[in-house]
Backbone as a printed PyTorch tensor [residue, N CA C, xyz], in Angstrom:
tensor([[[  2.4500,  20.4810,  11.5140],
         [  2.1450,  19.5430,  10.4310],
         [  2.6610,  19.7990,   8.8220]],

        [[  3.5090,  19.3560,   8.1800],
         [  3.9160,  19.9630,   6.4630],
         [  3.1490,  19.4090,   5.8520]],

        [[  1.8620,  19.8450,   4.4020],
         [  1.4300,  19.7610,   4.3130],
         [  1.8280,  18.7740,   2.7320]],

        [[  1.3700,  17.6150,   3.0570],
         [  1.5800,  16.9240,   1.8620],
         [  1.5000,  17.9130,   0.1030]],

        [[  2.1870,  17.3930,  -0.4580],
         [  1.4240,  17.2510,  -1.7540],
         [  1.3570,  16.8630,  -2.7050]],

        [[ -0.2090,  16.3420,  -3.3810],
         [ -0.3700,  16.0320,  -3.8240],
         [ -0.0820,  15.4820,  -5.5530]],

        [[  0.8240,  15.2130,  -6.2590],
         [  0.7490,  15.3610,  -7.6040],
         [ -0.4950,  14.4780,  -8.6010]],

        [[ -1.3500,  14.6650,  -9.1260],
         [ -2.7880,  13.7110,  -9.5810],
         [ -2.3450,  13.9070, -10.9380]],

        [[ -2.1690,  13.1680, -11.5140],
         [ -1.9270,  12.6790, -13.1320],
         [ -3.7080,  12.0470, -13.6920]],

        [[ -4.2900,  12.1100, -14.9310],
         [ -5.5570,  12.4300, -15.0880],
         [ -5.5090,  10.7040, -15.4570]],

        [[ -5.3700,   9.9630, -17.1470],
         [ -5.5000,   9.3080, -17.6000],
         [ -4.2510,   7.7270, -16.6250]],

        [[ -5.5240,   6.7920, -17.1410],
         [ -4.9010,   6.2820, -16.0200],
         [ -5.2150,   5.5330, -14.5720]],

        [[ -5.9910,   7.0020, -13.9440],
         [ -5.4590,   7.6190, -12.6940],
         [ -6.9820,   8.0980, -12.3450]],

        [[ -7.5970,   8.9640, -12.7460],
         [ -8.7170,   8.5080, -12.4630],
         [ -9.7100,   9.0020, -13.4760]],

        [[ -9.1320,   9.0190, -14.5120],
         [-10.3720,   8.3560, -15.6690],
         [ -9.4580,   7.5560, -16.2980]],

        [[-10.1160,   6.1010, -16.1970],
         [-10.0660,   4.7470, -16.8480],
         [-10.0580,   4.5230, -18.1460]],

        [[ -9.0560,   4.6210, -18.5360],
         [ -9.0270,   4.4800, -20.1000],
         [ -9.5380,   2.9800, -20.2650]],

        [[-10.9940,   2.9100, -20.7590],
         [-11.2440,   1.7580, -21.2010],
         [-12.9350,   1.8740, -21.5640]],

        [[-13.0050,   1.4210, -22.6590],
         [-14.7150,   1.8270, -22.9890],
         [-15.5280,   0.8530, -22.1230]],

        [[-15.2160,   0.1910, -21.1850],
         [-16.4850,  -0.5820, -20.6650],
         [-15.8750,  -0.4240, -18.9630]],

        [[-16.1940,  -0.0620, -18.0510],
         [-15.9350,  -0.3710, -16.6860],
         [-15.7940,  -1.4280, -16.1260]],

        [[-14.3550,  -1.3950, -14.8980],
         [-14.4370,  -2.3830, -14.7890],
         [-14.7470,  -2.7770, -12.9480]],

        [[-15.8390,  -3.1390, -13.8030],
         [-16.9680,  -3.5560, -12.7400],
         [-16.7170,  -4.4910, -10.8600]],

        [[-14.9050,  -4.8710, -11.4410],
         [-14.5200,  -6.1340, -10.2350],
         [-13.8740,  -5.0470,  -9.6340]],

        [[-13.4810,  -3.4270, -10.2640],
         [-12.6530,  -1.9890,  -9.4270],
         [-14.0760,  -1.8950,  -8.5330]],

        [[-15.0910,  -1.5150,  -9.3970],
         [-16.0060,  -0.7070,  -8.7770],
         [-17.0350,  -1.0300,  -9.2750]],

        [[-18.4620,  -1.0220,  -8.7150],
         [-20.2130,  -1.5050,  -9.4870],
         [-19.9520,  -1.0640, -10.5540]],

        [[-20.8960,  -1.3120, -11.6870],
         [-21.3880,  -0.3460, -12.5070],
         [-21.7430,   0.7340, -12.2020]],

        [[-22.5570,   0.5030, -10.9900],
         [-23.6110,   1.9960, -10.7110],
         [-22.3930,   2.7260,  -9.9750]],

        [[-21.3160,   2.8840, -10.0090],
         [-20.3560,   3.2540,  -9.0880],
         [-19.4640,   4.8770, -10.1990]],

        [[-19.6240,   4.4480, -11.7210],
         [-18.6550,   4.6520, -12.4830],
         [-19.9910,   6.1880, -13.3670]],

        [[-18.7230,   6.9770, -13.6580],
         [-19.0380,   8.1750, -14.4760],
         [-18.8990,   8.5060, -15.3330]],

        [[-19.6140,   8.6610, -16.9020],
         [-19.1730,   9.3880, -17.8220],
         [-19.4900,  10.8130, -18.2030]],

        [[-18.8280,  11.0610, -18.3530],
         [-18.7420,  12.6380, -19.0520],
         [-17.8080,  13.0240, -20.1560]],

        [[-17.5390,  14.0040, -20.4260],
         [-16.4900,  14.9180, -21.1030],
         [-15.7180,  16.4090, -20.6520]],

        [[-14.4390,  16.3170, -21.1440],
         [-14.2730,  17.6870, -21.0020],
         [-13.1670,  17.9630, -22.4620]],

        [[-14.3160,  19.6130, -22.6780],
         [-14.1340,  20.0380, -23.4970],
         [-12.9320,  20.9050, -23.8120]],

        [[-11.4250,  21.4080, -24.7340],
         [-10.3930,  21.9300, -24.4200],
         [-10.8630,  23.6550, -25.0910]],

        [[ -9.9390,  24.4070, -24.8730],
         [-10.1380,  25.5410, -25.4930],
         [-10.2670,  25.8990, -26.5100]],

        [[ -9.8500,  24.8440, -27.2200],
         [-10.2770,  24.5060, -28.6960],
         [-11.2230,  23.5740, -29.7180]],

        [[-12.4650,  23.5500, -28.3030],
         [-13.2100,  23.2960, -28.6420],
         [-13.1690,  21.5370, -28.5640]],

        [[-12.1450,  20.6950, -28.1220],
         [-11.8130,  19.2760, -28.9880],
         [-12.7270,  19.0580, -26.5720]],

        [[-13.3830,  17.4590, -27.8140],
         [-13.7880,  17.1770, -26.8620],
         [-13.5130,  15.6690, -26.0700]],

        [[-12.8350,  15.7510, -25.0630],
         [-12.2940,  14.0440, -24.4860],
         [-13.2730,  13.4070, -23.4680]],

        [[-13.5470,  11.7860, -23.6500],
         [-14.1520,  11.4440, -23.0920],
         [-13.4300,  10.7150, -21.9780]],

        [[-14.4470,  10.5980, -20.8680],
         [-14.4520,  10.4440, -19.6020],
         [-15.0990,   9.5640, -18.8120]],

        [[-13.6670,   8.2390, -18.4840],
         [-15.2770,   7.5800, -17.4420],
         [-13.6920,   7.4220, -15.6730]],

        [[-14.9810,   7.8450, -14.8850],
         [-14.4010,   8.1910, -13.4790],
         [-15.0000,   7.1830, -12.4840]],

        [[-14.7030,   6.4940, -11.5290],
         [-15.6530,   6.0050, -10.0740],
         [-16.0990,   6.8900,  -9.2620]],

        [[-16.8880,   7.0180,  -8.9670],
         [-17.6700,   8.0830,  -7.9040],
         [-16.8050,   8.2530,  -6.8730]],

        [[-16.4990,   7.3960,  -6.3110],
         [-15.4090,   7.1350,  -5.1120],
         [-14.2820,   7.6720,  -5.0550]],

        [[-13.9000,   7.5970,  -6.1590],
         [-12.0310,   8.6220,  -6.3630],
         [-12.5200,   9.7890,  -6.0280]],

        [[-13.2990,  10.1850,  -7.2740],
         [-13.9690,  11.7650,  -7.2270],
         [-14.1000,  12.0660,  -5.7910]],

        [[-15.2670,  11.4430,  -4.6640],
         [-15.5620,  11.5790,  -3.3930],
         [-14.0360,  11.5850,  -2.3240]],

        [[-13.8530,  11.4360,  -3.2170],
         [-12.1160,  10.4540,  -1.7260],
         [-10.9010,  11.9950,  -2.0120]],

        [[-11.1500,  12.1670,  -3.7720],
         [ -9.8360,  13.1430,  -3.9650],
         [-10.7260,  14.7500,  -2.7460]],

        [[-12.0810,  15.3770,  -3.5550],
         [-12.7050,  15.9660,  -2.7690],
         [-13.0310,  15.9410,  -0.9060]],

        [[-13.5610,  15.2040,  -0.8360],
         [-12.5140,  14.3410,   0.6710],
         [-10.9730,  15.7140,   1.1760]],

        [[-10.4040,  14.6880,   0.4570],
         [ -8.3750,  15.2000,   0.8140],
         [ -8.5460,  16.3420,   0.7920]],

        [[ -9.5820,  17.1600,   0.0620],
         [ -9.4220,  18.6770,  -0.8890],
         [ -9.6080,  19.5700,   0.7040]],

        [[-11.0920,  18.8820,   0.6430],
         [-11.9320,  19.7870,   1.7050],
         [-11.5500,  19.9090,   3.1430]],

        [[-10.7090,  18.8480,   3.3570],
         [-10.3780,  18.6030,   4.9830],
         [ -8.3890,  19.0480,   4.9460]],

        [[ -8.1420,  19.4810,   3.7060],
         [ -6.9280,  20.2250,   4.2780],
         [ -5.5520,  18.8100,   4.6340]],

        [[ -6.0190,  17.8340,   4.2440],
         [ -5.2930,  16.6550,   3.9740],
         [ -3.8730,  17.1870,   3.5620]],

        [[ -3.9460,  17.2250,   2.1020],
         [ -2.6510,  17.2200,   1.2320],
         [ -3.0960,  18.5430,  -0.2020]],

        [[ -1.7320,  18.8230,  -0.7150],
         [ -2.4220,  20.4220,  -1.6450],
         [ -2.0760,  19.7360,  -3.3160]],

        [[ -3.5180,  19.3240,  -3.3290],
         [ -3.4670,  18.3940,  -4.9960],
         [ -3.2130,  19.3770,  -5.7650]],

        [[ -2.5000,  19.2110,  -7.2790],
         [ -2.0670,  19.4780,  -8.2210],
         [ -2.0110,  18.8660,  -9.3010]],

        [[ -2.7720,  19.0130, -10.2940],
         [ -2.3240,  18.4590, -11.4490],
         [ -1.0880,  18.0870, -11.6970]],

        [[ -0.6020,  16.8190, -12.7130],
         [  0.5240,  16.4400, -12.8570],
         [  0.0820,  15.6080, -14.1180]],

        [[  0.1760,  16.3030, -15.4240],
         [ -0.1010,  15.2080, -16.3700],
         [ -0.3240,  16.2740, -17.5300]],

        [[ -0.2060,  14.9810, -18.9710],
         [  0.0900,  15.4180, -20.2400],
         [ -1.1880,  16.3970, -20.7660]],

        [[ -2.5560,  16.0700, -20.1670],
         [ -3.6190,  17.4690, -20.0590],
         [ -2.6790,  19.0870, -19.9320]],

        [[ -1.7110,  19.3620, -19.1500],
         [ -1.3110,  20.0130, -18.7910],
         [ -2.6050,  21.3190, -18.2600]],

        [[ -2.7720,  22.7590, -18.8300],
         [ -3.5800,  23.5130, -18.3190],
         [ -5.2300,  23.2260, -18.8510]],

        [[ -5.0410,  21.9920, -19.4140],
         [ -6.0380,  21.8870, -20.0800],
         [ -7.1590,  20.5730, -18.8340]],

        [[ -5.8500,  19.7950, -17.7980],
         [ -5.9810,  19.3970, -16.8340],
         [ -7.3960,  20.1060, -15.8770]],

        [[ -7.7230,  21.1970, -15.9300],
         [ -8.8460,  22.0590, -15.1460],
         [ -9.9890,  21.2100, -15.8790]],

        [[-10.2370,  22.0070, -17.2400],
         [-11.8230,  21.1830, -17.8290],
         [-11.7570,  20.5230, -17.5070]],

        [[-11.0630,  19.0040, -17.0550],
         [-11.6370,  18.1310, -16.1750],
         [-11.7050,  18.4620, -15.8260]],

        [[-11.1510,  18.4270, -13.9290],
         [-11.6760,  19.2600, -13.0560],
         [-12.8420,  19.2010, -12.8660]],

        [[-13.0100,  20.2390, -14.3500],
         [-14.7630,  20.7040, -13.8670],
         [-15.6750,  20.0820, -14.3730]],

        [[-15.4590,  19.3380, -15.7390],
         [-15.9890,  18.3590, -15.7240],
         [-16.6200,  17.1470, -15.0940]],

        [[-15.5160,  16.7760, -13.7930],
         [-16.1880,  15.7510, -12.9350],
         [-16.5900,  15.9830, -11.3120]],

        [[-16.4750,  17.7540, -11.1410],
         [-16.6130,  18.4300, -10.1750],
         [-16.0670,  18.4190,  -9.1660]],

        [[-14.5820,  18.6010,  -9.8490],
         [-13.8530,  19.1570,  -8.7980],
         [-13.6290,  19.8510,  -8.4410]],

        [[-12.8660,  19.8670,  -7.0250],
         [-12.2650,  21.4800,  -6.9860],
         [-11.6330,  22.5200,  -7.7330]],

        [[-11.1090,  23.1980,  -8.1500],
         [-10.0260,  24.0750,  -8.5860],
         [ -8.7220,  23.7800,  -8.7160]],

        [[ -7.6640,  23.2880,  -8.7910],
         [ -5.9550,  22.8220,  -8.4480],
         [ -5.3710,  23.0480,  -9.3790]],

        [[ -4.1360,  23.4030,  -9.3700],
         [ -3.6200,  24.0140, -10.2760],
         [ -2.6470,  22.9680, -10.9170]],

        [[ -2.3430,  23.3950, -11.7960],
         [ -1.5790,  22.5090, -12.4720],
         [  0.0920,  23.3310, -11.7620]],

        [[  0.4590,  21.1740, -12.0490],
         [  2.1840,  21.3850, -11.2940],
         [  2.7150,  21.9050, -12.0910]],

        [[  4.0430,  22.9520, -11.6560],
         [  4.1650,  23.5910, -12.7350],
         [  5.9160,  22.8080, -12.7630]],

        [[  6.0610,  22.1660, -14.7570],
         [  6.5200,  21.3860, -14.9760],
         [  6.9020,  21.9370, -16.2030]],

        [[  8.0570,  22.6580, -16.0410],
         [  9.0060,  23.1080, -17.7510],
         [  9.7360,  22.0140, -18.0820]],

        [[  9.9100,  21.1430, -17.6510],
         [ 10.0460,  19.8400, -18.4960],
         [  9.6070,  19.2370, -19.2660]],

        [[  8.0240,  19.3350, -19.1460],
         [  6.8360,  19.0800, -20.5410],
         [  7.0930,  19.9040, -21.5610]],

        [[  7.5900,  20.9950, -21.4600],
         [  7.6840,  21.4490, -22.7460],
         [  8.9850,  21.0830, -23.2880]],

        [[ 10.1910,  20.7750, -22.6110],
         [ 11.6490,  19.7750, -23.4730],
         [ 10.8220,  18.8510, -23.7010]],

        [[ 10.1860,  18.1970, -22.9640],
         [  9.7680,  16.6720, -23.4920],
         [  8.8350,  16.1560, -25.2650]],

        [[  8.3110,  17.3990, -25.4000],
         [  7.7520,  18.0670, -26.6600],
         [  9.1740,  18.4320, -27.5820]],

        [[ 10.0050,  19.0010, -27.6880],
         [ 11.0220,  19.0040, -28.3290],
         [ 12.1180,  18.2770, -28.7050]],

        [[ 11.6160,  17.0150, -27.5580],
         [ 12.3090,  15.6820, -28.0310],
         [ 11.5650,  14.7060, -28.2600]],

        [[ 10.5050,  15.1640, -28.3710],
         [  9.5090,  13.5310, -28.5590],
         [ 10.0260,  14.2250, -30.9190]],

        [[ 10.1410,  15.6370, -30.8120],
         [  9.9680,  16.5980, -32.1030],
         [ 11.0910,  16.2760, -32.7190]],

        [[ 11.9770,  15.9870, -32.6350],
         [ 13.3880,  15.9880, -32.7930],
         [ 13.2040,  14.5610, -32.7010]],

        [[ 13.7450,  14.4210, -34.4550],
         [ 14.3030,  13.6210, -35.4180],
         [ 15.7140,  12.6920, -34.4100]],

        [[ 16.4180,  13.9620, -33.9910],
         [ 18.2780,  13.5900, -33.2920],
         [ 17.9220,  12.5290, -32.0640]],

        [[ 16.0830,  12.8360, -31.1940],
         [ 16.5700,  12.5630, -30.4970],
         [ 16.4280,  10.5720, -30.0350]],

        [[ 17.0830,   9.7740, -30.3870],
         [ 16.6600,   8.5860, -30.0210],
         [ 15.8540,   8.1720, -28.5450]],

        [[ 17.1710,   8.4150, -27.7220],
         [ 16.1150,   7.9520, -26.3180],
         [ 16.3270,   9.1100, -25.4700]],

        [[ 15.2720,   8.6340, -24.4660],
         [ 14.7230,   9.6960, -22.9810],
         [ 15.2110,   9.4820, -22.5230]],

        [[ 16.3610,  10.2100, -21.2920],
         [ 16.7460,   9.7110, -20.2080],
         [ 16.2400,   9.5030, -19.4340]],

        [[ 15.4500,  11.0370, -19.1940],
         [ 14.5940,  11.2700, -18.2300],
         [ 12.7610,  11.0450, -17.8100]],

        [[ 12.4040,  11.3650, -17.4170],
         [ 11.1470,  10.9430, -17.0710],
         [ 10.6200,  12.4520, -17.2120]],

        [[  9.8070,  13.1810, -17.9440],
         [  9.6370,  14.3250, -17.6550],
         [  8.7000,  14.8590, -16.4810]],

        [[  7.8000,  13.9670, -16.0250],
         [  6.8180,  13.9000, -14.8630],
         [  8.1820,  13.7060, -13.1110]],

        [[  9.4330,  13.5150, -13.4960],
         [ 10.3010,  12.9470, -12.2270],
         [ 10.3480,  14.2870, -11.3850]],

        [[ 11.4900,  15.0950, -12.5360],
         [ 11.1680,  16.6020, -11.4590],
         [ 11.0960,  17.9010, -11.0940]],

        [[  9.0320,  17.3280, -11.3650],
         [  8.6330,  18.2850, -10.5920],
         [  8.3850,  17.5090,  -9.4020]],

        [[  8.1830,  15.9400,  -9.6790],
         [  8.5140,  15.6960,  -8.0380],
         [  9.4390,  15.7570,  -6.6030]],

        [[ 10.6210,  15.6860,  -8.1410],
         [ 12.1370,  15.7740,  -7.1520],
         [ 11.9270,  16.7830,  -6.4970]],

        [[ 11.6810,  18.1250,  -6.7840],
         [ 11.1500,  19.6160,  -6.8890],
         [  9.7680,  19.6950,  -5.1160]],

        [[  9.1090,  18.8510,  -5.0100],
         [  8.6940,  18.6150,  -3.0580],
         [  9.5420,  18.3390,  -2.6330]],

        [[ 10.0280,  17.1100,  -2.8140],
         [ 10.2560,  16.3000,  -1.8710],
         [ 11.6690,  17.0560,  -1.3720]],

        [[ 12.0830,  17.7240,  -2.1670],
         [ 13.1190,  19.4610,  -2.2820],
         [ 13.1150,  19.6680,  -0.7600]],

        [[ 12.0840,  20.2170,  -1.2510],
         [ 11.2040,  21.3020,  -0.2140],
         [ 10.6900,  21.5500,   0.4500]],

        [[ 11.1370,  20.0410,   1.1040],
         [ 10.6820,  19.9010,   2.2290],
         [  9.6070,  19.0670,   2.6200]],

        [[  8.3410,  18.8770,   1.3910],
         [  7.6610,  18.2960,   1.0390],
         [  7.2710,  16.9180,   1.4970]],

        [[  6.0820,  16.7970,   2.4890],
         [  6.0300,  14.4580,   1.9950],
         [  4.5510,  14.8610,   0.8360]],

        [[  4.8890,  13.8290,  -0.0180],
         [  4.2630,  13.9950,  -1.5120],
         [  3.6960,  12.0560,  -1.4630]],

        [[  2.5880,  12.2730,  -2.2680],
         [  1.7280,  11.7540,  -3.1860],
         [  1.7220,  11.3890,  -4.0820]],

        [[  2.4900,  10.8330,  -5.2960],
         [  2.1910,  11.0190,  -6.0900],
         [  1.7660,   9.9680,  -7.1570]],

        [[  0.5240,   9.6220,  -7.5980],
         [ -0.2620,   9.2090,  -8.5440],
         [ -0.1430,   9.3570,  -9.6700]],

        [[ -0.1120,   7.6330, -10.4750],
         [  0.1850,   8.1660, -11.5650],
         [  0.6870,   6.9080, -13.0950]],

        [[ -0.3750,   6.4370, -13.7810],
         [ -0.3850,   4.9970, -13.6560],
         [  1.5750,   5.1410, -14.7190]],

        [[  1.9700,   5.6090, -15.0780],
         [  3.1660,   5.2800, -15.2730],
         [  4.3340,   4.8790, -15.1380]],

        [[  3.4800,   5.3840, -13.4510],
         [  4.9660,   5.1230, -12.5650],
         [  5.3850,   3.6370, -12.9550]],

        [[  4.2950,   2.6120, -12.6190],
         [  5.4080,   1.2610, -12.5670],
         [  6.2870,   1.2990, -14.2370]],

        [[  6.1560,   1.8880, -15.2700],
         [  7.1190,   1.7300, -15.8050],
         [  8.3980,   2.5120, -16.1550]],

        [[  7.7940,   3.9390, -15.6090],
         [  9.0140,   5.0980, -16.0680],
         [  9.8510,   5.7060, -14.7810]],

        [[  9.1610,   5.7970, -13.5250],
         [  9.6530,   5.7130, -12.5180],
         [ 11.3890,   4.2820, -12.1950]],

        [[ 12.1470,   4.2880, -12.4500],
         [ 13.7330,   4.0100, -11.6520],
         [ 13.4610,   3.4440, -10.0190]],

        [[ 14.1070,   2.7120,  -9.0850],
         [ 14.6300,   2.8780,  -7.7060],
         [ 15.1160,   3.7150,  -8.1410]],

        [[ 16.5710,   3.5170,  -8.3380],
         [ 17.3970,   5.0170,  -8.3760],
         [ 16.5860,   6.4120,  -8.6080]],

        [[ 15.6830,   6.9620,  -8.9650],
         [ 15.3030,   7.9120,  -9.3300],
         [ 14.6980,   8.5500,  -8.1350]],

        [[ 14.0600,   7.7410,  -6.9400],
         [ 13.4760,   7.7130,  -5.4790],
         [ 14.5950,   7.6070,  -4.5320]],

        [[ 15.3920,   7.5110,  -4.5510],
         [ 16.9780,   8.0750,  -3.5720],
         [ 16.3870,   8.4150,  -2.9220]],

        [[ 16.5410,   7.7860,  -1.6880],
         [ 16.1190,   9.2930,  -0.4030],
         [ 15.3120,   9.3440,  -0.6540]],

        [[ 14.6170,   8.7670,  -1.2940],
         [ 12.0900,   9.4620,  -1.0010],
         [ 11.7980,   8.9490,   0.6170]],

        [[ 12.3040,   7.3150,   1.4730],
         [ 11.5100,   6.7450,   1.8780],
         [  9.8580,   7.0430,   2.4870]],

        [[ 10.4980,   7.6970,   3.4720],
         [  9.6090,   7.9610,   4.2280],
         [  8.7860,   9.3300,   3.9990]],

        [[  8.9930,   9.8790,   2.7360],
         [  8.1890,  11.4620,   2.0050],
         [  7.3890,  10.9220,   1.2940]],

        [[  7.7440,  10.2120,   0.5750],
         [  6.8100,   9.8230,  -0.6330],
         [  5.5020,   8.2360,  -1.2850]],

        [[  4.7760,   8.8060,  -1.1310],
         [  4.3340,   7.6050,  -1.8700],
         [  3.8680,   7.6550,  -3.8420]],

        [[  4.2530,   6.2660,  -4.0290],
         [  3.4790,   6.5250,  -5.4970],
         [  2.8510,   5.7510,  -5.5660]],

        [[  1.6690,   5.6630,  -5.9910],
         [  1.1890,   4.6470,  -6.3110],
         [  0.5740,   4.3450,  -8.1690]],

        [[  0.5770,   3.6870,  -8.8950],
         [  0.9020,   3.3510,  -9.8770],
         [ -0.9000,   2.4410, -10.1460]],

        [[ -1.3090,   3.1470, -10.8780],
         [ -3.5580,   2.1930, -10.4700],
         [ -3.4820,   1.6050, -12.3580]],

        [[ -4.0590,   0.4780, -12.3800],
         [ -3.5240,  -0.2150, -13.2190],
         [ -4.4570,   1.0130, -14.3000]],

        [[ -4.2030,   1.3680, -15.4130],
         [ -4.5600,   2.2160, -16.4030],
         [ -6.1180,   2.0370, -16.9910]],

        [[ -6.1660,   0.9600, -16.8090],
         [ -8.0020,   0.3940, -17.2860],
         [ -8.9010,   0.7170, -15.6410]],

        [[ -8.8770,   0.7070, -15.1910],
         [ -9.4660,   0.9010, -13.8550],
         [ -8.9900,   1.7680, -13.2590]],

        [[ -8.3740,   2.7040, -13.0270],
         [ -7.3140,   3.8890, -12.1690],
         [ -7.8240,   3.3070, -11.0390]],

        [[ -7.3940,   4.8130, -10.0230],
         [ -7.6770,   3.8380,  -8.6390],
         [ -8.3220,   3.0550,  -8.2810]],

        [[ -7.9130,   1.8940,  -7.0500],
         [ -8.7260,   0.9280,  -6.7010],
         [ -9.1860,   1.3900,  -4.9170]],

        [[ -9.9230,   0.6480,  -5.0800],
         [-11.1020,   1.1840,  -3.3090],
         [ -8.6710,   0.8080,  -2.1020]],

        [[ -8.2550,  -0.8610,  -2.6070],
         [ -7.5750,  -0.6210,  -1.7720],
         [ -5.7260,   0.3550,  -1.6910]],

        [[ -5.9810,   0.9480,  -2.9490],
         [ -4.9840,   2.3110,  -2.9750],
         [ -5.3310,   3.3700,  -2.9590]],

        [[ -6.9090,   3.4790,  -2.3230],
         [ -7.3940,   4.6860,  -1.2860],
         [ -6.8750,   4.8300,  -0.3260]],

        [[ -7.4340,   3.3260,   0.3600],
         [ -7.2020,   3.0220,   1.7180],
         [ -5.4880,   3.0870,   1.5580]],

        [[ -4.4920,   2.8640,   1.4610],
         [ -3.0690,   3.2900,   1.2250],
         [ -2.5580,   4.1320,   1.4470]],

        [[ -3.5470,   5.1030,   0.4290],
         [ -3.2540,   7.0950,   0.5780],
         [ -3.5060,   7.6890,   1.9620]],

        [[ -4.7810,   7.1570,   2.1240],
         [ -5.7300,   7.0620,   3.0400],
         [ -4.6530,   6.9340,   4.7780]],

        [[ -4.4610,   6.0930,   4.8880],
         [ -3.4970,   5.4320,   6.0140],
         [ -2.1750,   6.3990,   5.8570]],

        [[ -1.9840,   6.9320,   4.6520],
         [ -0.2490,   7.1720,   4.1710],
         [ -0.8270,   8.5300,   4.7420]],

        [[ -1.4570,   9.4550,   4.3910],
         [ -2.2890,  10.6680,   4.6550],
         [ -1.8990,  10.8640,   5.9030]],

        [[ -2.7640,  10.2450,   6.8970],
         [ -3.0880,   9.8410,   7.9810],
         [ -1.6340,  10.1410,   9.2710]],

        [[ -0.4490,   9.1710,   8.5300],
         [  0.6590,   8.5550,   9.4970],
         [  1.4290,  10.0070,   9.4770]],

        [[  1.0070,  10.7640,   8.2580],
         [  1.8930,  12.3340,   8.1540],
         [  0.9800,  13.4660,   8.9560]],

        [[ -0.2750,  13.1120,   9.0450],
         [ -1.2010,  14.0720,  10.0720],
         [ -0.0700,  14.5120,  11.2740]],

        [[  0.6130,  13.4100,  11.7220],
         [  1.3230,  13.5060,  13.1330],
         [  2.7080,  13.7990,  13.0660]],

        [[  3.1330,  14.2270,  11.8030],
         [  4.5990,  15.1510,  11.6380],
         [  4.3610,  16.4230,  12.7090]]])
């Protein structure tokens, strides 16, 4: 079996970007409020659903996927994981993140042609590893041509930013991982 890589975004995936939890997605008592603190002392509020956190822990503990943070939080993702009681996962290597900062800061750049997160996902596929990629921005940033040739190799899930991963999406990921276990 080839172990899948799970590229895990934070905001809009495990951190619901809202003041009030969506109780249609998870009951009120299933939401956790906490905060992560950066190395510079900045505090970021977090709102996460317990079932999502439990699913992530279970996937990790059972060795069903190699989970890597893939977020604009970059090295601060580890602080988020600690605040939410998650295992210690590495941050996906992504030199394009620094390049994207330069593009955004440059007044000469008018249009960004490629999403900075895409090359990391492509490298996973190119390495012959199945890919689970959860990112709320995938619905807006990832084009069909970007995923050419990924077919059976990748599952891309774009949760609603206000709720993060839903039970239906967790079932979809679980099923996809189970199918890869027989490879």
